């Protein structure tokens, strides 16, 4: 007859030891999650927490313009008129001129690798350069979007995720040990 240690033994060779180790690991994870969830986040008072981003829309698709975002103090300071100023800037015209020069000179595609071309940006710069006044029709639309990183919805979404994850960990730990959940455990978690 083979003699085995009792299940309650904390011997390193017993299966019960593995269960205790898992329970300690789950308990440590639970303490870490609860500690992170209940800690108060540091509020940022700088204006870097609110950012205005320009998006160019063409044929139903919108994409952010390259190097067209800036910090603002409030979301009311974020407007499409500022995006139009960015598109009308001489820097954008020089960039588009450089792109057209490489196309006209027959520069191979490998040599143009450093130039990024966004169709919406090219068209919006051309429209801004050639179209003035109210009677001008454009095919692109410039939008300004404001993102506030300290908005309550972001904080609540993170807190909800941590709460659901914590409940899942606790349920996974408890479902094997409560007699009331044995039927549930056998029905859905019978491996």
Coordinates of N, CA, C and O in Angstrom, one line a residue:
X1 N 0.8 -1.2 0.0 CA 0.0 0.0 0.0 C 0.9 1.2 0.0 O 1.9 1.3 0.7
X2 N 0.5 2.2 -0.8 CA 1.3 3.5 -0.9 C 0.7 4.5 0.0 O -0.5 4.7 0.0
X3 N 1.6 5.0 0.8 CA 1.1 6.0 1.8 C 1.2 7.4 1.2 O 2.3 7.8 0.8
X4 N 0.1 8.1 1.2 CA 0.1 9.5 0.7 C -0.1 10.5 1.9 O -0.8 10.2 2.8
X5 N 0.5 11.7 1.7 CA 0.2 12.7 2.8 C -1.2 13.2 2.7 O -1.9 13.2 1.6
X6 N -1.8 13.6 3.9 CA -3.2 14.1 3.9 C -3.3 15.4 3.0 O -2.3 16.1 2.8
X7 N -4.5 15.7 2.5 CA -4.7 16.8 1.6 C -4.4 18.1 2.3 O -4.1 19.1 1.6
X8 N -4.5 18.2 3.6 CA -4.3 19.5 4.3 C -2.8 19.8 4.5 O -2.5 20.8 5.0
X9 N -2.0 18.9 4.1 CA -0.5 19.1 4.3 C 0.0 20.2 3.4 O -0.4 20.2 2.2
X10 N 0.9 21.1 3.9 CA 1.5 22.1 3.1 C 2.8 21.6 2.5 O 3.7 22.4 2.2
X11 N 3.0 20.3 2.4 CA 4.2 19.8 1.9 C 4.4 20.2 0.4 O 3.4 20.3 -0.3
X12 N 5.6 20.5 0.0 CA 5.8 20.9 -1.4 C 5.5 19.9 -2.4 O 5.3 20.2 -3.6
X13 N 5.3 18.6 -2.0 CA 5.1 17.6 -3.0 C 3.6 17.3 -3.1 O 3.2 16.5 -3.9
X14 N 2.7 17.9 -2.3 CA 1.3 17.5 -2.3 C 0.6 18.4 -3.3 O 1.0 19.5 -3.6
X15 N -0.6 17.9 -3.8 CA -1.4 18.7 -4.7 C -2.1 19.8 -4.0 O -2.4 20.9 -4.6
X16 N -2.3 19.7 -2.7 CA -2.9 20.7 -1.9 C -2.0 22.0 -1.8 O -2.5 23.1 -1.8
X17 N -0.7 21.7 -1.9 CA 0.2 22.9 -1.9 C 0.0 23.7 -3.1 O 0.1 25.0 -3.0
X18 N -0.2 23.1 -4.2 CA -0.5 23.9 -5.5 C -1.7 24.7 -5.3 O -1.8 25.8 -5.8
X19 N -2.8 24.1 -4.7 CA -4.0 24.9 -4.5 C -3.8 26.1 -3.6 O -4.2 27.2 -3.9
X20 N -3.0 25.9 -2.5 CA -2.7 27.0 -1.6 C -1.9 28.1 -2.4 O -2.1 29.3 -2.2
X21 N -1.0 27.7 -3.2 CA -0.2 28.7 -4.0 C -1.1 29.4 -4.9 O -0.9 30.7 -5.0
X22 N -2.0 28.8 -5.6 CA -2.9 29.5 -6.5 C -3.8 30.4 -5.7 O -4.1 31.5 -6.2
X23 N -4.3 30.0 -4.5 CA -5.1 30.9 -3.7 C -4.4 32.1 -3.3 O -4.9 33.2 -3.3
X24 N -3.1 31.9 -2.9 CA -2.3 33.1 -2.5 C -2.1 34.0 -3.7 O -2.1 35.2 -3.6
X25 N -1.8 33.5 -4.9 CA -1.6 34.3 -6.1 C -2.9 35.1 -6.4 O -2.8 36.2 -6.7
X26 N -4.0 34.4 -6.4 CA -5.3 35.1 -6.6 C -5.6 36.2 -5.6 O -6.0 37.3 -5.9
X27 N -5.3 35.9 -4.3 CA -5.5 36.9 -3.3 C -4.6 38.1 -3.5 O -5.0 39.2 -3.3
X28 N -3.3 37.8 -3.9 CA -2.4 38.9 -4.1 C -2.9 39.8 -5.3 O -2.8 41.0 -5.3
X29 N -3.4 39.1 -6.4 CA -3.9 39.8 -7.5 C -5.1 40.6 -7.1 O -5.3 41.8 -7.6
X30 N -6.0 40.1 -6.3 CA -7.2 40.8 -5.9 C -6.8 42.0 -5.1 O -7.4 43.1 -5.3
X31 N -5.8 41.9 -4.2 CA -5.4 43.1 -3.4 C -4.8 44.1 -4.3 O -5.1 45.3 -4.2
X32 N -4.1 43.7 -5.3 CA -3.5 44.7 -6.3 C -4.6 45.4 -7.1 O -4.5 46.6 -7.3
X33 N -5.6 44.7 -7.6 CA -6.6 45.3 -8.3 C -7.5 46.2 -7.5 O -7.8 47.3 -7.9
X34 N -7.8 45.8 -6.3 CA -8.6 46.6 -5.4 C -7.8 47.9 -5.0 O -8.4 49.0 -5.0
X35 N -6.5 47.7 -4.8 CA -5.7 48.9 -4.4 C -5.6 49.9 -5.6 O -5.7 51.1 -5.4
X36 N -5.5 49.4 -6.8 CA -5.5 50.2 -8.0 C -6.8 50.9 -8.2 O -6.8 52.1 -8.6
X37 N -7.9 50.2 -8.0 CA -9.2 50.8 -8.2 C -9.6 51.9 -7.2 O -10.3 52.8 -7.6
X38 N -9.1 51.7 -6.0 CA -9.5 52.7 -5.0 C -8.6 53.8 -4.8 O -8.9 54.8 -4.2
X39 N -7.4 53.7 -5.5 CA -6.5 54.9 -5.4 C -7.0 56.0 -6.2 O -7.7 55.9 -7.2
X40 N -6.8 57.2 -5.7 CA -7.3 58.4 -6.4 C -6.3 58.8 -7.5 O -5.1 59.0 -7.2
X41 N -6.7 59.1 -8.7 CA -5.8 59.5 -9.7 C -5.3 60.9 -9.5 O -6.0 61.7 -8.9
X42 N -4.1 61.2 -10.0 CA -3.6 62.5 -9.9 C -4.2 63.4 -11.0 O -4.2 63.1 -12.1
X43 N -4.8 64.5 -10.6 CA -5.5 65.4 -11.5 C -4.4 66.2 -12.2 O -3.6 66.8 -11.6
X44 N -4.5 66.3 -13.5 CA -3.6 67.2 -14.3 C -4.2 68.5 -14.4 O -5.4 68.7 -14.9
X45 N -3.5 69.6 -14.0 CA -4.0 70.9 -14.2 C -3.5 71.6 -15.4 O -3.8 72.7 -15.7
X46 N -2.6 71.0 -16.1 CA -2.0 71.6 -17.3 C -3.0 71.5 -18.4 O -3.9 70.8 -18.4
X47 N -2.8 72.4 -19.4 CA -3.7 72.4 -20.6 C -3.4 71.2 -21.5 O -4.1 71.1 -22.5
X48 N -2.3 70.4 -21.3 CA -2.0 69.3 -22.1 C -3.1 68.2 -22.1 O -3.0 67.3 -22.9
X49 N -3.9 68.3 -21.1 CA -4.9 67.2 -21.0 C -6.1 67.4 -22.0 O -6.8 66.5 -22.3
X50 N -6.2 68.6 -22.6 CA -7.3 68.8 -23.6 C -6.5 69.1 -24.9 O -5.7 70.0 -25.0
X51 N -6.8 68.3 -25.9 CA -6.1 68.4 -27.2 C -7.1 68.6 -28.3 O -8.2 67.9 -28.4
X52 N -6.8 69.4 -29.3 CA -7.6 69.7 -30.4 C -6.9 69.0 -31.6 O -5.7 69.3 -31.8
X53 N -7.6 68.2 -32.4 CA -7.0 67.5 -33.5 C -7.8 67.8 -34.8 O -9.1 67.8 -34.8
X54 N -7.1 68.1 -35.9 CA -7.8 68.4 -37.2 C -7.9 67.1 -37.9 O -7.0 66.3 -38.0
X55 N -9.1 66.9 -38.5 CA -9.4 65.7 -39.3 C -9.8 66.2 -40.7 O -10.6 67.1 -40.8
X56 N -9.4 65.5 -41.7 CA -9.7 65.9 -43.1 C -10.6 64.7 -43.6 O -10.3 63.6 -43.5
X57 N -11.8 65.1 -44.1 CA -12.8 64.1 -44.6 C -12.9 64.3 -46.1 O -13.1 65.4 -46.6
X58 N -12.8 63.1 -46.8 CA -12.9 63.1 -48.3 C -13.6 61.8 -48.6 O -13.1 60.7 -48.2
X59 N -14.6 61.8 -49.4 CA -15.4 60.7 -49.9 C -15.8 59.8 -48.7 O -15.8 58.6 -48.8
X60 N -16.3 60.4 -47.6 CA -16.8 59.7 -46.5 C -15.8 59.1 -45.5 O -16.2 58.6 -44.5
X61 N -14.5 59.3 -45.8 CA -13.5 58.8 -44.8 C -12.8 60.0 -44.2 O -12.4 60.9 -44.9
X62 N -12.6 59.9 -42.9 CA -11.9 61.0 -42.2 C -10.6 60.5 -41.6 O -10.6 59.3 -41.1
X63 N -9.6 61.3 -41.7 CA -8.3 60.9 -41.2 C -7.6 62.1 -40.5 O -7.8 63.2 -41.0
X64 N -6.9 62.0 -39.5 CA -6.2 63.1 -38.9 C -5.1 63.7 -39.8 O -4.4 63.0 -40.5
X65 N -5.1 65.0 -39.8 CA -4.0 65.7 -40.6 C -2.7 65.5 -39.8 O -2.6 65.6 -38.6
X66 N -1.6 65.4 -40.6 CA -0.3 65.2 -40.0 C 0.1 66.6 -39.3 O 0.0 67.6 -40.0
X67 N 0.7 66.5 -38.1 CA 1.1 67.7 -37.4 C 0.1 68.8 -37.3 O 0.4 70.0 -37.5
X68 N -1.2 68.4 -37.1 CA -2.2 69.4 -36.9 C -3.0 69.1 -35.6 O -4.2 68.9 -35.7
X69 N -2.3 69.1 -34.5 CA -3.0 69.0 -33.2 C -2.3 70.0 -32.3 O -1.1 70.2 -32.4
X70 N -3.0 70.5 -31.3 CA -2.4 71.4 -30.3 C -3.2 71.4 -29.0 O -4.4 71.0 -29.0
X71 N -2.6 71.7 -27.9 CA -3.3 71.8 -26.6 C -4.2 73.0 -26.6 O -3.8 74.1 -27.1
X72 N -5.3 72.9 -26.0 CA -6.2 74.0 -25.7 C -6.7 74.0 -24.3 O -6.6 73.0 -23.6
X73 N -7.1 75.2 -23.8 CA -7.5 75.3 -22.4 C -8.9 74.8 -22.2 O -9.2 74.2 -21.2
X74 N -9.8 74.9 -23.2 CA -11.2 74.4 -23.2 C -11.6 73.9 -24.6 O -11.0 74.3 -25.5
X75 N -12.5 73.0 -24.6 CA -13.0 72.5 -25.9 C -13.6 73.5 -26.8 O -13.7 73.4 -28.0
X76 N -14.1 74.6 -26.2 CA -14.6 75.7 -27.1 C -13.6 76.4 -27.9 O -13.9 77.1 -28.9
X77 N -12.3 76.3 -27.5 CA -11.2 76.9 -28.3 C -10.8 76.1 -29.5 O -10.0 76.5 -30.3
X78 N -11.4 74.9 -29.6 CA -11.1 74.0 -30.7 C -12.1 74.2 -31.8 O -13.3 74.0 -31.7
X79 N -11.6 74.8 -33.0 CA -12.5 75.1 -34.0 C -12.0 74.7 -35.4 O -10.8 74.6 -35.6
X80 N -12.9 74.6 -36.4 CA -12.5 74.2 -37.7 C -11.7 75.4 -38.4 O -10.9 75.1 -39.3
X81 N -12.0 76.6 -38.0 CA -11.2 77.7 -38.6 C -9.7 77.6 -38.4 O -9.0 78.0 -39.3
X82 N -9.4 77.1 -37.2 CA -7.9 76.9 -37.0 C -7.4 75.8 -37.9 O -6.2 75.9 -38.4
X83 N -8.2 74.8 -38.2 CA -7.7 73.8 -39.1 C -7.5 74.3 -40.5 O -6.6 73.9 -41.2
X84 N -8.4 75.2 -40.9 CA -8.3 75.9 -42.2 C -7.1 76.7 -42.3 O -6.4 76.8 -43.4
X85 N -6.7 77.4 -41.2 CA -5.4 78.1 -41.2 C -4.2 77.2 -41.4 O -3.3 77.6 -42.0
X86 N -4.3 76.0 -40.7 CA -3.2 75.1 -40.9 C -3.1 74.6 -42.3 O -2.0 74.6 -42.9
X87 N -4.2 74.4 -43.0 CA -4.2 73.9 -44.4 C -3.7 75.0 -45.3 O -3.0 74.8 -46.3
X88 N -4.0 76.3 -45.0 CA -3.6 77.4 -45.8 C -2.2 77.9 -45.6 O -1.6 78.7 -46.3
X89 N -1.5 77.3 -44.6 CA -0.2 77.7 -44.2 C 0.8 77.5 -45.3 O 0.7 76.6 -46.2
X90 N 1.9 78.3 -45.3 CA 2.9 78.2 -46.4 C 3.7 76.8 -46.2 O 4.1 76.3 -47.2
X91 N 3.8 76.3 -45.0 CA 4.5 75.0 -44.8 C 3.8 73.9 -45.6 O 4.4 73.1 -46.2
X92 N 2.4 73.9 -45.5 CA 1.7 72.9 -46.2 C 1.8 73.0 -47.7 O 1.9 72.1 -48.5
X93 N 1.8 74.3 -48.2 CA 2.0 74.5 -49.7 C 3.3 74.1 -50.1 O 3.5 73.5 -51.2
X94 N 4.4 74.3 -49.3 CA 5.7 73.9 -49.7 C 5.8 72.4 -49.8 O 6.4 71.8 -50.7
X95 N 5.2 71.7 -48.8 CA 5.2 70.3 -48.8 C 4.5 69.7 -50.0 O 5.0 68.8 -50.7
X96 N 3.3 70.3 -50.4 CA 2.6 69.8 -51.6 C 3.4 70.1 -52.8 O 3.5 69.3 -53.8
X97 N 4.1 71.3 -52.9 CA 4.9 71.6 -54.0 C 6.1 70.6 -54.2 O 6.4 70.2 -55.3
X98 N 6.7 70.2 -53.1 CA 7.8 69.2 -53.1 C 7.2 67.9 -53.6 O 7.9 67.2 -54.4
X99 N 6.0 67.5 -53.2 CA 5.5 66.2 -53.7 C 5.3 66.3 -55.2 O 5.6 65.4 -56.0
X100 N 4.7 67.4 -55.7 CA 4.4 67.5 -57.1 C 5.7 67.6 -57.9 O 5.8 67.1 -59.1
X101 N 6.8 68.2 -57.4 CA 8.1 68.3 -58.1 C 8.7 66.9 -58.3 O 9.2 66.6 -59.3
X102 N 8.6 66.1 -57.2 CA 9.1 64.7 -57.4 C 8.3 63.9 -58.4 O 8.9 63.1 -59.1
X103 N 7.0 64.1 -58.5 CA 6.2 63.4 -59.5 C 6.6 63.9 -60.9 O 6.7 63.2 -61.8
X104 N 6.8 65.2 -61.0 CA 7.0 65.8 -62.3 C 8.4 65.5 -62.8 O 8.6 65.2 -64.0
X105 N 9.4 65.4 -62.0 CA 10.8 65.1 -62.3 C 11.0 63.6 -62.6 O 12.1 63.3 -63.0
X106 N 10.0 62.8 -62.4 CA 10.2 61.4 -62.6 C 11.1 60.7 -61.6 O 11.7 59.7 -61.9
X107 N 11.0 61.2 -60.4 CA 11.8 60.6 -59.3 C 11.2 59.2 -59.0 O 10.0 59.1 -58.9
X108 N 12.1 58.2 -58.9 CA 11.5 56.8 -58.7 C 10.8 56.8 -57.3 O 11.1 57.5 -56.4
X109 N 9.9 55.8 -57.2 CA 9.1 55.7 -56.0 C 10.0 55.5 -54.7 O 9.6 55.9 -53.6
X110 N 11.1 54.8 -54.9 CA 12.0 54.5 -53.7 C 12.6 55.8 -53.2 O 12.8 55.9 -52.0
X111 N 12.8 56.7 -54.0 CA 13.4 58.0 -53.6 C 12.4 58.9 -52.9 O 12.7 59.8 -52.2
X112 N 11.1 58.6 -53.2 CA 10.0 59.4 -52.5 C 9.6 58.8 -51.2 O 8.6 59.3 -50.7
X113 N 10.3 57.8 -50.8 CA 9.8 57.1 -49.6 C 9.6 58.0 -48.4 O 8.8 57.7 -47.5
X114 N 10.4 59.0 -48.2 CA 10.3 59.9 -47.1 C 9.1 60.8 -47.1 O 8.8 61.4 -46.1
X115 N 8.5 61.0 -48.2 CA 7.3 61.9 -48.3 C 6.0 61.1 -48.1 O 5.8 60.1 -48.8
X116 N 5.2 61.5 -47.1 CA 4.0 60.8 -46.9 C 2.9 61.6 -47.6 O 2.8 62.9 -47.5
X117 N 2.0 61.0 -48.4 CA 1.0 61.6 -49.2 C -0.4 61.2 -48.7 O -0.7 60.0 -48.7
X118 N -1.2 62.1 -48.3 CA -2.5 61.9 -47.9 C -3.4 62.6 -48.9 O -3.3 63.8 -49.1
X119 N -4.3 61.9 -49.6 CA -5.1 62.4 -50.7 C -5.9 63.5 -50.2 O -6.0 64.6 -50.8
X120 N -6.6 63.4 -49.0 CA -7.4 64.4 -48.5 C -6.6 65.7 -48.2 O -7.1 66.8 -48.5
X121 N -5.4 65.6 -47.7 CA -4.6 66.7 -47.4 C -4.2 67.4 -48.7 O -4.2 68.7 -48.8
X122 N -3.8 66.7 -49.7 CA -3.4 67.3 -51.0 C -4.6 68.1 -51.6 O -4.4 69.2 -52.0
X123 N -5.8 67.5 -51.6 CA -6.9 68.1 -52.2 C -7.3 69.3 -51.4 O -7.6 70.4 -52.0
X124 N -7.3 69.2 -50.1 CA -7.7 70.4 -49.2 C -6.7 71.5 -49.4 O -7.1 72.7 -49.4
X125 N -5.4 71.3 -49.5 CA -4.5 72.3 -49.7 C -4.7 73.0 -51.1 O -4.6 74.2 -51.2
X126 N -4.9 72.2 -52.1 CA -5.2 72.7 -53.5 C -6.5 73.6 -53.5 O -6.5 74.6 -54.1
X127 N -7.5 73.1 -52.8 CA -8.7 73.8 -52.7 C -8.5 75.1 -52.0 O -9.1 76.2 -52.3
X128 N -7.8 75.1 -50.9 CA -7.5 76.3 -50.1 C -6.7 77.3 -50.9 O -6.9 78.5 -50.8
X129 N -5.8 76.9 -51.8 CA -5.0 77.8 -52.6 C -5.7 78.4 -53.7 O -5.4 79.5 -54.2
X130 N -6.7 77.6 -54.3 CA -7.3 78.1 -55.5 C -8.8 78.6 -55.3 O -9.3 79.2 -56.2
X131 N -9.4 78.3 -54.2 CA -10.8 78.6 -54.0 C -10.9 79.6 -52.9 O -10.6 79.3 -51.8
X132 N -11.5 80.8 -53.2 CA -11.7 81.8 -52.2 C -13.2 82.2 -52.3 O -13.8 82.2 -53.3
X133 N -13.7 82.6 -51.2 CA -15.1 83.2 -51.2 C -16.1 82.1 -50.8 O -15.9 81.0 -50.6
X134 N -17.4 82.6 -50.7 CA -18.5 81.8 -50.2 C -19.0 80.9 -51.4 O -19.6 79.9 -51.1
X135 N -18.9 81.3 -52.6 CA -19.4 80.6 -53.7 C -18.6 79.4 -54.2 O -18.9 78.7 -55.1
X136 N -17.5 79.2 -53.5 CA -16.6 78.1 -53.8 C -17.1 76.8 -53.2 O -17.4 76.7 -52.0
X137 N -17.1 75.7 -54.1 CA -17.5 74.4 -53.6 C -16.3 73.5 -53.4 O -15.4 73.5 -54.2
X138 N -16.2 72.9 -52.2 CA -15.1 72.0 -51.9 C -15.5 70.6 -51.8 O -16.7 70.3 -51.5
X139 N -14.6 69.7 -52.1 CA -14.9 68.2 -51.9 C -14.4 67.7 -50.6 O -14.7 66.5 -50.3
X140 N -13.6 68.4 -49.9 CA -13.1 68.0 -48.6 C -13.7 68.8 -47.5 O -14.2 69.9 -47.7
X141 N -13.7 68.2 -46.3 CA -14.3 68.9 -45.2 C -13.3 68.8 -44.0 O -12.8 67.7 -43.7
X142 N -13.0 69.9 -43.4 CA -12.1 69.9 -42.3 C -12.9 70.0 -41.0 O -13.7 70.9 -40.8
X143 N -12.5 69.1 -40.1 CA -13.2 69.1 -38.8 C -12.2 69.2 -37.7 O -11.1 68.7 -37.8
X144 N -12.6 69.8 -36.6 CA -11.8 69.9 -35.4 C -12.4 69.1 -34.3 O -13.6 69.3 -34.0
X145 N -11.7 68.2 -33.7 CA -12.2 67.3 -32.7 C -11.4 67.6 -31.4 O -10.2 67.6 -31.4
X146 N -12.2 67.7 -30.3 CA -11.6 68.0 -29.0 C -11.6 66.7 -28.2 O -12.6 66.0 -28.1
X147 N -10.4 66.4 -27.5 CA -10.3 65.2 -26.7 C -9.8 65.7 -25.3 O -8.8 66.3 -25.2
X148 N -10.7 65.4 -24.3 CA -10.3 65.8 -22.9 C -10.0 64.5 -22.2 O -10.8 63.7 -21.9
X149 N -8.7 64.3 -21.8 CA -8.3 63.1 -21.2 C -8.8 63.0 -19.7 O -8.8 61.9 -19.2
X150 N -9.2 64.1 -19.1 CA -9.7 64.1 -17.8 C -11.2 64.0 -17.7 O -11.8 64.3 -16.7
X151 N -11.9 63.7 -18.8 CA -13.3 63.6 -18.8 C -13.8 62.5 -17.9 O -13.2 61.4 -17.8
X152 N -14.9 62.7 -17.2 CA -15.4 61.7 -16.2 C -15.7 60.4 -16.9 O -15.5 59.3 -16.3
X153 N -16.1 60.4 -18.2 CA -16.5 59.1 -18.8 C -15.3 58.2 -19.0 O -15.4 57.0 -18.8
X154 N -14.1 58.7 -19.2 CA -12.9 57.9 -19.3 C -12.6 57.3 -17.9 O -12.3 56.1 -17.9
X155 N -12.7 58.0 -16.9 CA -12.4 57.5 -15.5 C -13.5 56.4 -15.2 O -13.1 55.4 -14.6
X156 N -14.7 56.7 -15.5 CA -15.8 55.7 -15.1 C -15.6 54.4 -15.9 O -15.9 53.3 -15.4
X157 N -15.2 54.5 -17.2 CA -15.0 53.3 -18.0 C -13.9 52.5 -17.4 O -14.0 51.2 -17.3
X158 N -12.8 53.1 -17.0 CA -11.7 52.3 -16.4 C -12.2 51.7 -15.0 O -11.9 50.5 -14.8
X159 N -12.9 52.5 -14.2 CA -13.4 51.9 -13.0 C -14.4 50.7 -13.2 O -14.3 49.7 -12.5
X160 N -15.2 50.8 -14.2 CA -16.1 49.7 -14.5 C -15.4 48.5 -15.0 O -15.7 47.4 -14.6
X161 N -14.4 48.7 -15.8 CA -13.6 47.5 -16.3 C -12.9 46.9 -15.1 O -12.9 45.6 -15.0
X162 N -12.3 47.6 -14.2 CA -11.6 47.1 -13.0 C -12.6 46.4 -12.1 O -12.3 45.3 -11.6
X163 N -13.8 46.9 -12.0 CA -14.8 46.3 -11.1 C -15.3 44.9 -11.7 O -15.4 43.9 -11.0
X164 N -15.5 44.9 -13.0 CA -15.9 43.6 -13.7 C -14.8 42.6 -13.6 O -15.1 41.4 -13.3
X165 N -13.6 43.0 -13.8 CA -12.4 42.1 -13.7 C -12.3 41.6 -12.3 O -12.0 40.4 -12.1
X166 N -12.5 42.4 -11.3 CA -12.4 42.0 -9.9 C -13.5 41.0 -9.6 O -13.3 40.0 -8.9
X167 N -14.7 41.3 -10.0 CA -15.9 40.4 -9.8 C -15.5 39.0 -10.5 O -15.8 38.0 -9.9
X168 N -15.0 39.0 -11.7 CA -14.6 37.8 -12.3 C -13.6 36.9 -11.6 O -13.7 35.7 -11.5
X169 N -12.6 37.6 -11.0 CA -11.6 36.9 -10.2 C -12.2 36.3 -9.0 O -12.0 35.2 -8.6
X170 N -13.0 37.1 -8.3 CA -13.6 36.7 -7.1 C -14.6 35.5 -7.4 O -14.6 34.5 -6.7
X171 N -15.4 35.6 -8.4 CA -16.3 34.5 -8.8 C -15.6 33.3 -9.1 O -15.9 32.2 -8.7
X172 N -14.5 33.4 -9.9 CA -13.7 32.2 -10.3 C -13.1 31.6 -9.0 O -12.9 30.3 -9.0
X173 N -12.7 32.3 -8.0 CA -12.1 31.8 -6.8 C -13.2 31.1 -5.9 O -13.0 30.1 -5.4
X174 N -14.4 31.7 -5.8 CA -15.4 31.3 -4.9 C -16.3 30.2 -5.4 O -16.8 29.4 -4.7
X175 N -16.5 30.1 -6.7 CA -17.4 29.2 -7.3 C -17.1 27.7 -7.0 O -18.0 26.9 -6.9
X176 N -15.9 27.3 -6.7 CA -15.5 26.0 -6.4 C -15.8 25.6 -4.9 O -15.8 24.5 -4.5
X177 N -15.9 26.6 -4.1 CA -16.0 26.4 -2.6 C -17.3 26.6 -2.0 O -17.5 26.2 -0.8
X178 N -18.3 27.2 -2.6 CA -19.6 27.5 -2.1 C -20.5 26.3 -2.5 O -20.7 26.1 -3.7
X179 N -21.2 25.7 -1.5 CA -22.1 24.6 -1.9 C -23.3 25.1 -2.8 O -23.8 24.3 -3.6
X180 N -23.7 26.3 -2.6 CA -24.8 26.8 -3.4 C -24.5 26.9 -4.9 O -25.3 26.9 -5.8
X181 N -23.2 27.0 -5.2 CA -22.7 27.2 -6.6 C -22.3 25.8 -7.2 O -21.8 25.8 -8.4
X182 N -22.4 24.7 -6.5 CA -21.9 23.5 -7.0 C -22.6 23.0 -8.2 O -22.0 22.5 -9.2
X183 N -23.9 23.2 -8.3 CA -24.7 22.8 -9.4 C -24.4 23.7 -10.6 O -24.2 23.2 -11.8
X184 N -24.2 25.0 -10.4 CA -23.8 25.9 -11.5 C -22.4 25.5 -12.0 O -22.2 25.5 -13.2
X185 N -21.5 25.2 -11.0 CA -20.2 24.8 -11.4 C -20.2 23.6 -12.2 O -19.4 23.4 -13.2
X186 N -20.9 22.6 -11.8 CA -21.0 21.3 -12.6 C -21.6 21.5 -13.9 O -21.2 20.8 -14.9
X187 N -22.6 22.4 -14.0 CA -23.3 22.5 -15.3 C -22.5 23.3 -16.3 O -22.4 22.9 -17.5
X188 N -21.8 24.4 -15.9 CA -21.1 25.2 -16.9 C -19.6 25.1 -16.9 O -18.9 25.5 -17.8
X189 N -19.0 24.6 -15.8 CA -17.6 24.5 -15.7 C -17.0 23.1 -15.5 O -16.0 22.9 -14.8
X190 N -17.7 22.1 -16.0 CA -17.3 20.8 -15.8 C -16.2 20.4 -16.9 O -16.6 20.2 -18.0
X191 N -15.0 20.4 -16.5 CA -13.9 20.2 -17.4 C -13.8 18.8 -17.8 O -13.2 18.0 -17.5

